[in-house]
Coordinates of C-alpha atoms and ligand atoms in Angstrom, one line a residue:
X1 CA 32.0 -27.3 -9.8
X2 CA 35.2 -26.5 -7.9
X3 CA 37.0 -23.4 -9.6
X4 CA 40.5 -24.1 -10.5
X5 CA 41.5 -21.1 -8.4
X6 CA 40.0 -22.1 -5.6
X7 CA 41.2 -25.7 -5.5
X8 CA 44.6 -24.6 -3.3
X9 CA 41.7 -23.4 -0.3
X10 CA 39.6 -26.7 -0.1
X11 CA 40.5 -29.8 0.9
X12 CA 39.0 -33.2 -0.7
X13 CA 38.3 -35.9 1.6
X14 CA 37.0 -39.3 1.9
X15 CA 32.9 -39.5 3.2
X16 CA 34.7 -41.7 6.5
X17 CA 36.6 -38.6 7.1
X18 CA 33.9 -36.2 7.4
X19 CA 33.9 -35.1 10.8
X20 CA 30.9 -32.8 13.0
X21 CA 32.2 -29.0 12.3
X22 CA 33.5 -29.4 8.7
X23 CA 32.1 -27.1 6.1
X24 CA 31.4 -28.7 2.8
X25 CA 31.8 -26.5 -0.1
X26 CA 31.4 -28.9 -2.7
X27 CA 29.6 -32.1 -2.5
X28 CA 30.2 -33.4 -5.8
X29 CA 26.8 -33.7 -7.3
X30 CA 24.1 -31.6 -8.2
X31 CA 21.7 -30.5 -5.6
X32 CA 18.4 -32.4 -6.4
X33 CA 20.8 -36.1 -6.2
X34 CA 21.0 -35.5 -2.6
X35 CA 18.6 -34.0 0.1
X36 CA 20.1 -31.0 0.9
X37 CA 19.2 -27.6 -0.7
X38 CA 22.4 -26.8 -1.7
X39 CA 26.0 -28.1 -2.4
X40 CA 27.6 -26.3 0.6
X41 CA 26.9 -26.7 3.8
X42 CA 28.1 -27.2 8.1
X43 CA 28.5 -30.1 9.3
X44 CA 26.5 -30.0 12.6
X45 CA 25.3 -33.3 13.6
X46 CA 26.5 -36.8 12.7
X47 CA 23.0 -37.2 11.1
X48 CA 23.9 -35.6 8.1
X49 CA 26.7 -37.3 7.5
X50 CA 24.9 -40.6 7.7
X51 CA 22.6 -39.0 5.2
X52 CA 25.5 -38.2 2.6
X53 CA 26.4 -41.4 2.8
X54 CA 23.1 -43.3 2.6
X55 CA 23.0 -40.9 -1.1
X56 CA 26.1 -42.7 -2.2
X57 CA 28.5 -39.7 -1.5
X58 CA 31.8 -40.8 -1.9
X59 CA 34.3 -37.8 -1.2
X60 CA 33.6 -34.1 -0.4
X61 CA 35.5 -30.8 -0.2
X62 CA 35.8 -29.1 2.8
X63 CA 36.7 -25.6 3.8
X64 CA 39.5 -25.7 6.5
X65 CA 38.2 -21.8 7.1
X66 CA 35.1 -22.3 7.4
X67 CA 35.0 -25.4 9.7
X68 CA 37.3 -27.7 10.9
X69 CA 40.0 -29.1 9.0
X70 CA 41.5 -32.6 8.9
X71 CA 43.4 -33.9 11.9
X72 CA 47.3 -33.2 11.5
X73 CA 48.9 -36.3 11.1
X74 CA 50.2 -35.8 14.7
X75 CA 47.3 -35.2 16.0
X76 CA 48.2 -32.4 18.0
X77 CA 45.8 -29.8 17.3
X78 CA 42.5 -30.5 19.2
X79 CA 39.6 -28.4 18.2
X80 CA 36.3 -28.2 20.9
X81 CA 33.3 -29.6 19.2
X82 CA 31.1 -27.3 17.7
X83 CA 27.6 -26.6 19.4
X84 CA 25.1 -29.8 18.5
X85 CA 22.4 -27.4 16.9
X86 CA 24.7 -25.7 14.2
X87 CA 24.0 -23.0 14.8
X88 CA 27.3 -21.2 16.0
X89 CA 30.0 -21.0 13.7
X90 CA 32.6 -23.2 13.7
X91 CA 35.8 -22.7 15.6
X92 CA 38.1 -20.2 14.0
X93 CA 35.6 -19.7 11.1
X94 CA 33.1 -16.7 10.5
X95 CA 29.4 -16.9 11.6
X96 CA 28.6 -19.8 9.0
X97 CA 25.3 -21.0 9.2
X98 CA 24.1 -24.7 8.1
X99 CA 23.5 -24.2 4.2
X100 CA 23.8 -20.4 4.2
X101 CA 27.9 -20.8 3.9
X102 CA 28.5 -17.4 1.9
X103 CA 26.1 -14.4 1.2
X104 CA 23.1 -15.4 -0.2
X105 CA 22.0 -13.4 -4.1
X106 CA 20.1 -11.2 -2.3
X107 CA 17.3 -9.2 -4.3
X108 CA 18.9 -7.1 -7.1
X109 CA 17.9 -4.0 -5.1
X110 CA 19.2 -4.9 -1.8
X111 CA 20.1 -1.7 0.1
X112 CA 22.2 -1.4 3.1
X113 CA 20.6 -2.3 6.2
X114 CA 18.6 0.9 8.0
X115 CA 18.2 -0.7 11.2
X116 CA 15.7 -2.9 13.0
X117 CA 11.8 -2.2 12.5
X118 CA 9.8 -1.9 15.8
X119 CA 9.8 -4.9 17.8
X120 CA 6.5 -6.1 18.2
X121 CA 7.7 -7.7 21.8
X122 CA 7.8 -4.1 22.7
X123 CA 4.5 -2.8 21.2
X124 CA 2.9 -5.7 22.6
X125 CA 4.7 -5.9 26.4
X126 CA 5.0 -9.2 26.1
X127 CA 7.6 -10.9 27.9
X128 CA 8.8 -14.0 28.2
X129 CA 8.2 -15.2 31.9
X130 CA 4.6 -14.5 32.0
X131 CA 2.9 -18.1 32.4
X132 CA 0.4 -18.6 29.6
X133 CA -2.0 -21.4 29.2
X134 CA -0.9 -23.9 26.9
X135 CA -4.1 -25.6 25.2
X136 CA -4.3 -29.4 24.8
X137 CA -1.0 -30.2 24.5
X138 CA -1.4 -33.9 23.3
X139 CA -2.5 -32.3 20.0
X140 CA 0.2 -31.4 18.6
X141 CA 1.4 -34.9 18.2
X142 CA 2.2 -36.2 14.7
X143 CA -0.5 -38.1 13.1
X144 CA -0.6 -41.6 11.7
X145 CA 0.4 -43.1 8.6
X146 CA -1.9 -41.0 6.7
X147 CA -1.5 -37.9 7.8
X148 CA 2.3 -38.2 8.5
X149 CA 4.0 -34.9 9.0
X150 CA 6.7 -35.7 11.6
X151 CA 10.0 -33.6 11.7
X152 CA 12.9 -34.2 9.4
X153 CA 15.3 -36.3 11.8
X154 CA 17.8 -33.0 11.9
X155 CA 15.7 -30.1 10.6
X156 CA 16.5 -28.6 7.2
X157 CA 15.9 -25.8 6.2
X158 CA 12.3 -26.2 4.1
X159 CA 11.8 -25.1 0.1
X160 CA 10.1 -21.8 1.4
X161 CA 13.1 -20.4 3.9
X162 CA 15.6 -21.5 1.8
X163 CA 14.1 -19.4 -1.3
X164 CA 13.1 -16.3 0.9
X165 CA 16.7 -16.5 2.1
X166 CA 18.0 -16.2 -1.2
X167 CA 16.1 -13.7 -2.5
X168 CA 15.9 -11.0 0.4
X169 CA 18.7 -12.5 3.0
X170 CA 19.0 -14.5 6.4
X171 CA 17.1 -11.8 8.0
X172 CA 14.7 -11.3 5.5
X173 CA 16.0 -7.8 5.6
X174 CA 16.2 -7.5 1.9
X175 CA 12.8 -6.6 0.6
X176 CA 12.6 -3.0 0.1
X177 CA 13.9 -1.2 -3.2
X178 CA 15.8 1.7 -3.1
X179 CA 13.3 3.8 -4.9
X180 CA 10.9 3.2 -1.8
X181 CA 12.9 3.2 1.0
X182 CA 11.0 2.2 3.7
X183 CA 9.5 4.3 5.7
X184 CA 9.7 3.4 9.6
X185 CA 6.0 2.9 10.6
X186 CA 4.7 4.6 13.2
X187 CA 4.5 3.3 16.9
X188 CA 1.0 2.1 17.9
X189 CA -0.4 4.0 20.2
X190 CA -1.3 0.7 22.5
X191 CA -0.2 -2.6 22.9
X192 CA -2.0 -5.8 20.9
X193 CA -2.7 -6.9 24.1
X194 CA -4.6 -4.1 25.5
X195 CA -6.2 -3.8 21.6
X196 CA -7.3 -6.9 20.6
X197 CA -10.7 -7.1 23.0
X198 CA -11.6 -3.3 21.0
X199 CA -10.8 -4.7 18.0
X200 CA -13.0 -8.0 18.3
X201 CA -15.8 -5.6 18.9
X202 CA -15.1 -3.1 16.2
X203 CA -15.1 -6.6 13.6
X204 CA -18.5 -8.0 15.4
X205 CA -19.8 -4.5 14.3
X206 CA -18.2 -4.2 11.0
X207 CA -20.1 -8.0 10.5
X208 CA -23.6 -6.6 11.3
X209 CA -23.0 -3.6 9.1
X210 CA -21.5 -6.0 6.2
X211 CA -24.4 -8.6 6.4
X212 CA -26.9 -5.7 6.4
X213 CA -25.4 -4.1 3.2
X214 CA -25.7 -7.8 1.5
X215 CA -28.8 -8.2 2.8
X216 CA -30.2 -4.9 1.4
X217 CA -28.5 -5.3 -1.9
X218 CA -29.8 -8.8 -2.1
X219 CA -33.2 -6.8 -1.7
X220 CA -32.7 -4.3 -4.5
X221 CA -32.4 -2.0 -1.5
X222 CA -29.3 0.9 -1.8
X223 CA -26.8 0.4 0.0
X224 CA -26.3 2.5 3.9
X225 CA -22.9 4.8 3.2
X226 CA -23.4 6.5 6.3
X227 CA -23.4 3.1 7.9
X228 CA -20.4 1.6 6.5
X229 CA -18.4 4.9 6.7
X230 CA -18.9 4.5 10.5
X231 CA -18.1 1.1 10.7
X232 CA -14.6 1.8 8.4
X233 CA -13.8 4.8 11.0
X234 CA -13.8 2.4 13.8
X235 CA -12.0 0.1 12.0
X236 CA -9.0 3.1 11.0
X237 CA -9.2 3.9 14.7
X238 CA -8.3 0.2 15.3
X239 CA -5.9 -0.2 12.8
X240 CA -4.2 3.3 14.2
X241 CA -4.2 2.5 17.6
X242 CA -2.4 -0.9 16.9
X243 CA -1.6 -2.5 13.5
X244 CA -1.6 -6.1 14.7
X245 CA -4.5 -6.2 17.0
X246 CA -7.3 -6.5 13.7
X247 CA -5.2 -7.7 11.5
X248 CA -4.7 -10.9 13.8
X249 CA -8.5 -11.6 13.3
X250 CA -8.4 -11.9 9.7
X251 CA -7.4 -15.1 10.1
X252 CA -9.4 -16.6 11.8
X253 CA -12.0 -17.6 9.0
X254 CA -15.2 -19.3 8.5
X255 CA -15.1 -20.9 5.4
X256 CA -18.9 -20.9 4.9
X257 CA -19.8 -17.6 4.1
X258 CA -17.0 -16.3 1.7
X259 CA -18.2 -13.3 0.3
X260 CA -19.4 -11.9 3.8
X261 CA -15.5 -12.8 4.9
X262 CA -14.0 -12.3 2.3
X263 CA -15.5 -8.3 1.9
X264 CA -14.5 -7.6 5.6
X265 CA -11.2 -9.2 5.4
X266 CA -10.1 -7.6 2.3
X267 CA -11.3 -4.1 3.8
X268 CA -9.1 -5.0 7.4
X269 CA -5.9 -5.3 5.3
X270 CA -6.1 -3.0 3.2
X271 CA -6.4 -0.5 6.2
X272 CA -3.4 -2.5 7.4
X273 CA -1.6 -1.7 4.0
X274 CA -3.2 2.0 3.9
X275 CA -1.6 2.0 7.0
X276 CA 1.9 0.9 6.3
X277 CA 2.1 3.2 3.5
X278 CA 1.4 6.1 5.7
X279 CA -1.6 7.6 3.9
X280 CA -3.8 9.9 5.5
X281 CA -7.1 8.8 7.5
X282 CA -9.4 10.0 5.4
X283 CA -8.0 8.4 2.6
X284 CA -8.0 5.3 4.4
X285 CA -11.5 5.2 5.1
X286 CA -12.3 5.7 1.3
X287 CA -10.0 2.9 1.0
X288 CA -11.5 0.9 3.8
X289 CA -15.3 2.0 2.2
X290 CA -14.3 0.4 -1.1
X291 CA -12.4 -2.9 -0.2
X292 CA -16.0 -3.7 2.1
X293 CA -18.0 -3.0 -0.9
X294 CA -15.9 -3.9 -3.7
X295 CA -17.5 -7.4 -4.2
X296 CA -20.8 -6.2 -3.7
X297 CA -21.9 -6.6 -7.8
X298 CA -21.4 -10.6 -7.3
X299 CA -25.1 -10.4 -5.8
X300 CA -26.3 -9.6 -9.1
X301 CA -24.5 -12.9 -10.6
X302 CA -26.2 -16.0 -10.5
X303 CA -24.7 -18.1 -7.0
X304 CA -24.4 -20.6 -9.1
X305 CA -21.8 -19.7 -11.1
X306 CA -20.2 -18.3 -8.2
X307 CA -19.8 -21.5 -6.8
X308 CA -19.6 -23.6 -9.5
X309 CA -16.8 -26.3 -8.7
X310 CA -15.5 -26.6 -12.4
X311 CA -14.4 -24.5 -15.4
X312 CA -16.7 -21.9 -16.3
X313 CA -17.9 -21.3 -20.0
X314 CA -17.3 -18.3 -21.9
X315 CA -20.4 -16.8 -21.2
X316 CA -20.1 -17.8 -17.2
X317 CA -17.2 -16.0 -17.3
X318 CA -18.3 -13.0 -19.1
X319 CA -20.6 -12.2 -16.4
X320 CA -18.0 -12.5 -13.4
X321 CA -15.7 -10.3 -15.5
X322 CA -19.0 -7.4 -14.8
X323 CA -19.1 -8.0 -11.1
X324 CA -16.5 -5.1 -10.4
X325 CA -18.9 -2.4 -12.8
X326 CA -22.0 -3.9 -11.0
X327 CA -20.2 -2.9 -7.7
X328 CA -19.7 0.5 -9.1
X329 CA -23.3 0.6 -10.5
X330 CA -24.9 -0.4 -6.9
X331 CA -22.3 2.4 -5.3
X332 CA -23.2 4.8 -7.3
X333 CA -26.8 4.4 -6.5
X334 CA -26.1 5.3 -3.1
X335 CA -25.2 8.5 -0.6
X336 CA -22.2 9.0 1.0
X337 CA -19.8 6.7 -1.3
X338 CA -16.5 8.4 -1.9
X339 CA -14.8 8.8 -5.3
X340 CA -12.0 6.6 -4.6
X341 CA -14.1 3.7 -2.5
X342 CA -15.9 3.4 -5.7
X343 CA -12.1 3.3 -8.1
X344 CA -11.2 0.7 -5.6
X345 CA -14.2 -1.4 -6.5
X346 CA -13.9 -0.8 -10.4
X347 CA -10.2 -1.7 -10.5
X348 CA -9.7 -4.0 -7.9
X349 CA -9.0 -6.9 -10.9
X350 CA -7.3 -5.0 -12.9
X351 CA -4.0 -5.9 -12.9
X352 CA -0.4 -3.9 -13.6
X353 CA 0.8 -5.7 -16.7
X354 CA -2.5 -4.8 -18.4
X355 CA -4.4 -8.5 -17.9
X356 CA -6.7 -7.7 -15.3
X357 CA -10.3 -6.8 -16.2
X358 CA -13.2 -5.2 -17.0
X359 CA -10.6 -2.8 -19.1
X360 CA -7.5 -3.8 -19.1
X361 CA -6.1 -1.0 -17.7
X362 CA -1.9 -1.6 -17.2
X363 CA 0.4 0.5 -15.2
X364 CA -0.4 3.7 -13.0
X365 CA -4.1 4.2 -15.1
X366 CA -4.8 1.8 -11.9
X367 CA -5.5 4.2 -9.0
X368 CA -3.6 3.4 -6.0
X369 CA -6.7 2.4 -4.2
X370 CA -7.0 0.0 -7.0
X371 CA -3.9 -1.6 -6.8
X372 CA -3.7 -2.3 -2.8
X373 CA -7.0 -3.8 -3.2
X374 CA -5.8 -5.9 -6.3
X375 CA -2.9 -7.4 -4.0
X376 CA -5.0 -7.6 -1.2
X377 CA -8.2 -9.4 -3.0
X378 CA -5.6 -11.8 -4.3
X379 CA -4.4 -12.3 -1.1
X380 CA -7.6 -13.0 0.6
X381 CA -9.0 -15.2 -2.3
X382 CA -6.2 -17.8 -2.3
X383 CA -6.1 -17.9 1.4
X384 CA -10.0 -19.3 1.5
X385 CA -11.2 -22.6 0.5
X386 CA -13.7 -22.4 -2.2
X387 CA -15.8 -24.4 -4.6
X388 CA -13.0 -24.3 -7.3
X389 CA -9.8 -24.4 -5.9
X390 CA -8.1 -25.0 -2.0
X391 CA -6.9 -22.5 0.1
X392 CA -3.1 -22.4 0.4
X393 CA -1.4 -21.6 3.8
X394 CA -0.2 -17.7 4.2
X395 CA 3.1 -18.2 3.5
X396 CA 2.1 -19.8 -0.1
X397 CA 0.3 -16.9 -0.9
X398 CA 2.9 -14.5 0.1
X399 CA 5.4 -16.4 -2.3
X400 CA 3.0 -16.2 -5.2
X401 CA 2.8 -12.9 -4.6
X402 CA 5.9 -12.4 -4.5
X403 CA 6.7 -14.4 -7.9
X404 CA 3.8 -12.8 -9.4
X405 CA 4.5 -9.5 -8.5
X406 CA 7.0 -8.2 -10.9
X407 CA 4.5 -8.4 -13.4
X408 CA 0.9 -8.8 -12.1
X409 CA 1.2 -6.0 -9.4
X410 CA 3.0 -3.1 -8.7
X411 CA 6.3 -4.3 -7.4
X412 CA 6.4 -1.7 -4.8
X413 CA 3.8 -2.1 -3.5
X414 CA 3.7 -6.1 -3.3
X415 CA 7.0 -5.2 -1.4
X416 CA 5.6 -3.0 1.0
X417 CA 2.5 -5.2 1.1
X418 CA 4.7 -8.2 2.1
X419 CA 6.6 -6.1 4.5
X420 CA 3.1 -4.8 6.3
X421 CA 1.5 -8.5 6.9
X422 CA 5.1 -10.5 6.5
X423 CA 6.8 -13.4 4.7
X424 CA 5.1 -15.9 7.4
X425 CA 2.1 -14.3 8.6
X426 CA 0.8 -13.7 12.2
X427 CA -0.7 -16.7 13.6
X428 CA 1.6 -18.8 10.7
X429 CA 3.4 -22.2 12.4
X430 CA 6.6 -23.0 12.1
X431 CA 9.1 -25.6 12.8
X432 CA 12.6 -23.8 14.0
X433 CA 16.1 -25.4 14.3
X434 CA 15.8 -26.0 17.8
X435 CA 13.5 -28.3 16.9
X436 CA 10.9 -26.2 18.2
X437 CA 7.9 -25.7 17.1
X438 CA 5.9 -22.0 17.7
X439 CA 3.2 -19.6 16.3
X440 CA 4.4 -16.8 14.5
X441 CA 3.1 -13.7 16.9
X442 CA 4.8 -10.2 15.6
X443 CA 6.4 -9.3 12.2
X444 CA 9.1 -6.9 11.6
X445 CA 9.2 -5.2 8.1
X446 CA 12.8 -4.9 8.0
X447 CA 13.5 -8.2 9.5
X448 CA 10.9 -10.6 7.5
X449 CA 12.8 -13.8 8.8
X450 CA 13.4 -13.0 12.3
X451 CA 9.8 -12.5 13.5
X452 CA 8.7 -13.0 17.2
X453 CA 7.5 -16.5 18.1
X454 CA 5.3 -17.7 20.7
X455 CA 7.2 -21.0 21.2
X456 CA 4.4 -23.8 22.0
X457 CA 6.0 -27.1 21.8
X458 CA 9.7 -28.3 23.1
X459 CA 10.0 -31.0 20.0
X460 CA 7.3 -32.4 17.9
X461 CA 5.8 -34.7 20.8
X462 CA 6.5 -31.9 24.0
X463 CA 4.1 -29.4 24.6
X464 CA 5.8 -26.6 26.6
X465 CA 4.2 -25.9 30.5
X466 CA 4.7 -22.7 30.0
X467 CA 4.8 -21.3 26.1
X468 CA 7.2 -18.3 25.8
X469 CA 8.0 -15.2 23.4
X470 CA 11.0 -15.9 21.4
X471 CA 12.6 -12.8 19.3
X472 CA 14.1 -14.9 16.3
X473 CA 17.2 -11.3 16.0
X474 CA 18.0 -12.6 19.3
X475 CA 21.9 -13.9 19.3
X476 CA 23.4 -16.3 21.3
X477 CA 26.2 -15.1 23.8
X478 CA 28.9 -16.8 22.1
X479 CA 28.8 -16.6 18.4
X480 CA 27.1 -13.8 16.1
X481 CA 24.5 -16.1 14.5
X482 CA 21.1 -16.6 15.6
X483 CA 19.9 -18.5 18.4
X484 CA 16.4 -20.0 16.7
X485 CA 15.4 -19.5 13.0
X486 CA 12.8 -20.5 10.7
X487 CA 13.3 -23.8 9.2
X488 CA 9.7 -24.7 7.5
X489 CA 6.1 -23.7 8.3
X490 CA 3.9 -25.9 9.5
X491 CA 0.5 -26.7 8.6
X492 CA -1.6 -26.5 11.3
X493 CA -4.5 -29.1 10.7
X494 CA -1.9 -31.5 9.7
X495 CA -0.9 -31.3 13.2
X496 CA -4.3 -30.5 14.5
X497 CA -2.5 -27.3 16.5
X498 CA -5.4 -24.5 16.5
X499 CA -3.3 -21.9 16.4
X500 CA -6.0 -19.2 17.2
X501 CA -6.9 -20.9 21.0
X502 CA -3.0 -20.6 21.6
X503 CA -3.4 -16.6 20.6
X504 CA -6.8 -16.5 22.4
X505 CA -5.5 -17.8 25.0
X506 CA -2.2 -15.2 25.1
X507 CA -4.4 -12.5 25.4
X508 CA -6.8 -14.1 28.4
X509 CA -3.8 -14.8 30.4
X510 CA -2.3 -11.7 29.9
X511 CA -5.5 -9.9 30.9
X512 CA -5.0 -9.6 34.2
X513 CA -1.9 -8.0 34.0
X514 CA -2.5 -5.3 31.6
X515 CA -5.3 -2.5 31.7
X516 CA -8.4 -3.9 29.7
X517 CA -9.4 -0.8 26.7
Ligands
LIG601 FE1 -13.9 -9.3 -7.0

């Protein structure tokens, strides 16, 4: 609804009058009777007004400050038409972006900006003319009938932006709370590039040590903590030369052998998050000691519950509910097991508002180490396919997260956990409004929205030659507004893109021109 007040601003014109570069404030109906995300919005291609009209819309109001007005009656004012992509504002108005006309309700804590995070183009040395190979480029395309995912006709902005942008702002700068300010991390020490072969080789040893611990367990054997200290130090020296570098290979998951993944996973980010919180190494390794053995009590639970596709019974469940005591049982049992590492694996379930289990312990009784690994585990789980439930993409699991959080986790650290490993993960694709599609390659805490993209495809059918780094803060020349943003992720088996050859194939063509570790 139109406030009386501000009735003498806006201007109420016919549908047949909307013109490319008008800003509707009002459209007249309520959001979900037409197919945009909200009531305002630019006017930047005549493809939305033939959408407004193909939904019945009659008449609109406009803001003449915003976006162009009506021609005079004399026709004498000529106005240059606005840039085809919408994303510059409109002549004579401010930077006004399509559906993002005022401020959005940012999060109730939203502090003033503290300036830009370390761009990952610059801890990685990355640039943009560097020729990389682009792998089978006819996949991308859009698949049949069945499997239909082509792009909206003019890209709007998807469920998932548009509520990230309203909670934490355009920039995704919004997600920190003034009684955590964010600390700025720390500059790797190396670039992802130079990292990434180390930290392939530090994981293939962490998976030896892993399957060996399972193995022994599975044995009634104790378990090696000398071992899997060693393997966690190499990992913290990964993680501390460069946060990306392992972090990027928790993605790339085989679906087969979840608790074997799933452990080593869960221990990489919660190093990552150990990391971004600034704690000390040594209490990282604990941490990183207890997130790789903090599943280990499932062995002593029949598999099949564990993969039982349905509903367990009460008694099933009763026994899953021990598997965190059974972890601290088989830890105890063994040498060189630090306190915390063994916290981590009793709590790692237990949840802030007092629902988790095996006690029920609420608030701050849940030791730090228990509450990363809580988000973390969470994290990991949903991501994975298993018997009882699909795996949701990243993003998903962020939001949930996210919703979750103010209750299920210790909002602090869910923000700082989303900040460490970001909105749209590493490796995430998306869909920009360039109609370009890329591969989400470098967060920035205090710019969730504007991450850097590895841009792979010139539209939904035109692989690029030659894929490029795109740094979504970038401007363009003549406005203040963005050139690219985020309009939707992408799933990538829906467009059968493998995301990881595109990365692995970054890092191979980049070899050459960067000292190998
Ligand atoms: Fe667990």
């Amino acid at each position: 609804m139109i406030k009386e007040a501000d009735k003498a601003n806006f201007k109420k014109i016919s549908i047949h009058d909307l013109k490319v570069g008008m800003f509707i404030v009002n459209l007249g109906r309520s959001w979900i009777q037409h197919p945009f995300f909200r009531n305002q919005l630019t006017i930047d291609s005549p493809k939305k007004i033939e959408k407004l009209k193909k939904y019945g819309i009659q008449e609109v109001y406009i803001d003449p400050q915003r976006g162009l007005d009506v021609p005079s009656p004399r026709g004498a004012e000529k106005v240059p038409a606005p840039e085809s992509r919408g994303l510059n504002p409109p002549p004579g108005g401010s930077a006004v972006r399509m559906e993002e006309p005022q401020p959005p309700a940012l999060h109730p804590s939203f502090p003033p900006l503290r300036g830009a995070g370390i761009s990952p183009i610059q801890a990685t040395g990355y640039v943009p003319s560097i020729e990389v190979l682009a792998p089978n480029p006819i996949k991308g395309q859009p698949m049949g009938e069945e499997g239909t995912d082509a792009y909206p006709e003019s890209p709007e902005k998807s469920d998932s932006v548009a509520f990230w942008e309203e909670n934490i702002g355009p920039g995704g700068e919004g997600l920190f709370s003034p009684e955590s300010p964010l600390r700025v991390p720390f500059d790797d020490e190396i670039p992802f590039i130079q990292e990434i072969h180390a930290a392939r080789r530090v994981k293939e040893e962490a998976e030896k040590v892993v399957r060996n611990v399972m193995t022994a367990v599975r044995m009634g054997k104790s378990i090696e903590g000398d071992r899997v200290k060693r393997a966690v130090h190499s990992m913290v020296d990964s993680i501390l030369r460069n946060h990306d570098a392992l972090t990027s290979l928790t993605r790339m998951k085989s679906y087969d052998e979840y608790m074997f993944v799933h452990s080593l996973d869960v221990c990489i980010l919660s190093l990552s998050m150990a990391r971004h919180l600034s704690l000390p190494r040594e209490e990282m390794v604990e941490i990183g000691i207890g997130a790789l053995l903090h599943d280990v009590g499932k062995m002593k639970i029949d598999p099949q519950i564990l993969k039982k596709p349905a509903t367990l019974s009460e008694t099933e469940w009763v026994q899953v509910r021990k598997h965190p005591i059974y972890s601290l049982e088989m830890m105890e049992e063994s040498k060189g097991i630090p306190e915390q590492a063994k916290q981590l694996a009793l709590q790692h379930h237990e949840r802030f508002n007092g629902n988790g289990y095996p006690f029920g312990l609420k608030g701050e009784a849940i030791s730090l180490s228990g509450q990363i690994a809580g988000i973390v585990d969470f994290y990991d789980a949903v991501t994975t396919d298993r018997p009882f439930q699909k795996a949701v993409q990243p993003h998903e699991a962020i939001r949930k997260i996210y919703e979750r959080g103010m209750e299920e986790f210790n909002r602090l650290l869910m923000e700082r956990f989303i900040q460490c490993i970001g909105i749209y993960p590493f490796g995430t694709l998306v869909l920009l409004d360039t109609e370009e599609m890329g591969i989400i390659c470098g967060v920035k805490p205090n710019m969730l929205l504007r991450p850097d993209v590895l841009i792979i495809h010139r539209d939904s059918k035109t692989p690029y030659p030659q894929p490029f780094l795109a740094d979504l803060t970038e401007k363009t020349a003549q406005s203040s507004w963005y050139k690219r943003s985020i309009v939707m992720p992408l799933d990538p088996q829906r467009w059968n893109i493998r995301t990881e050859d595109y990365l692995r194939d970054l890092n191979r063509t980049l070899r050459g021109s960067v000292p190998a570790v």
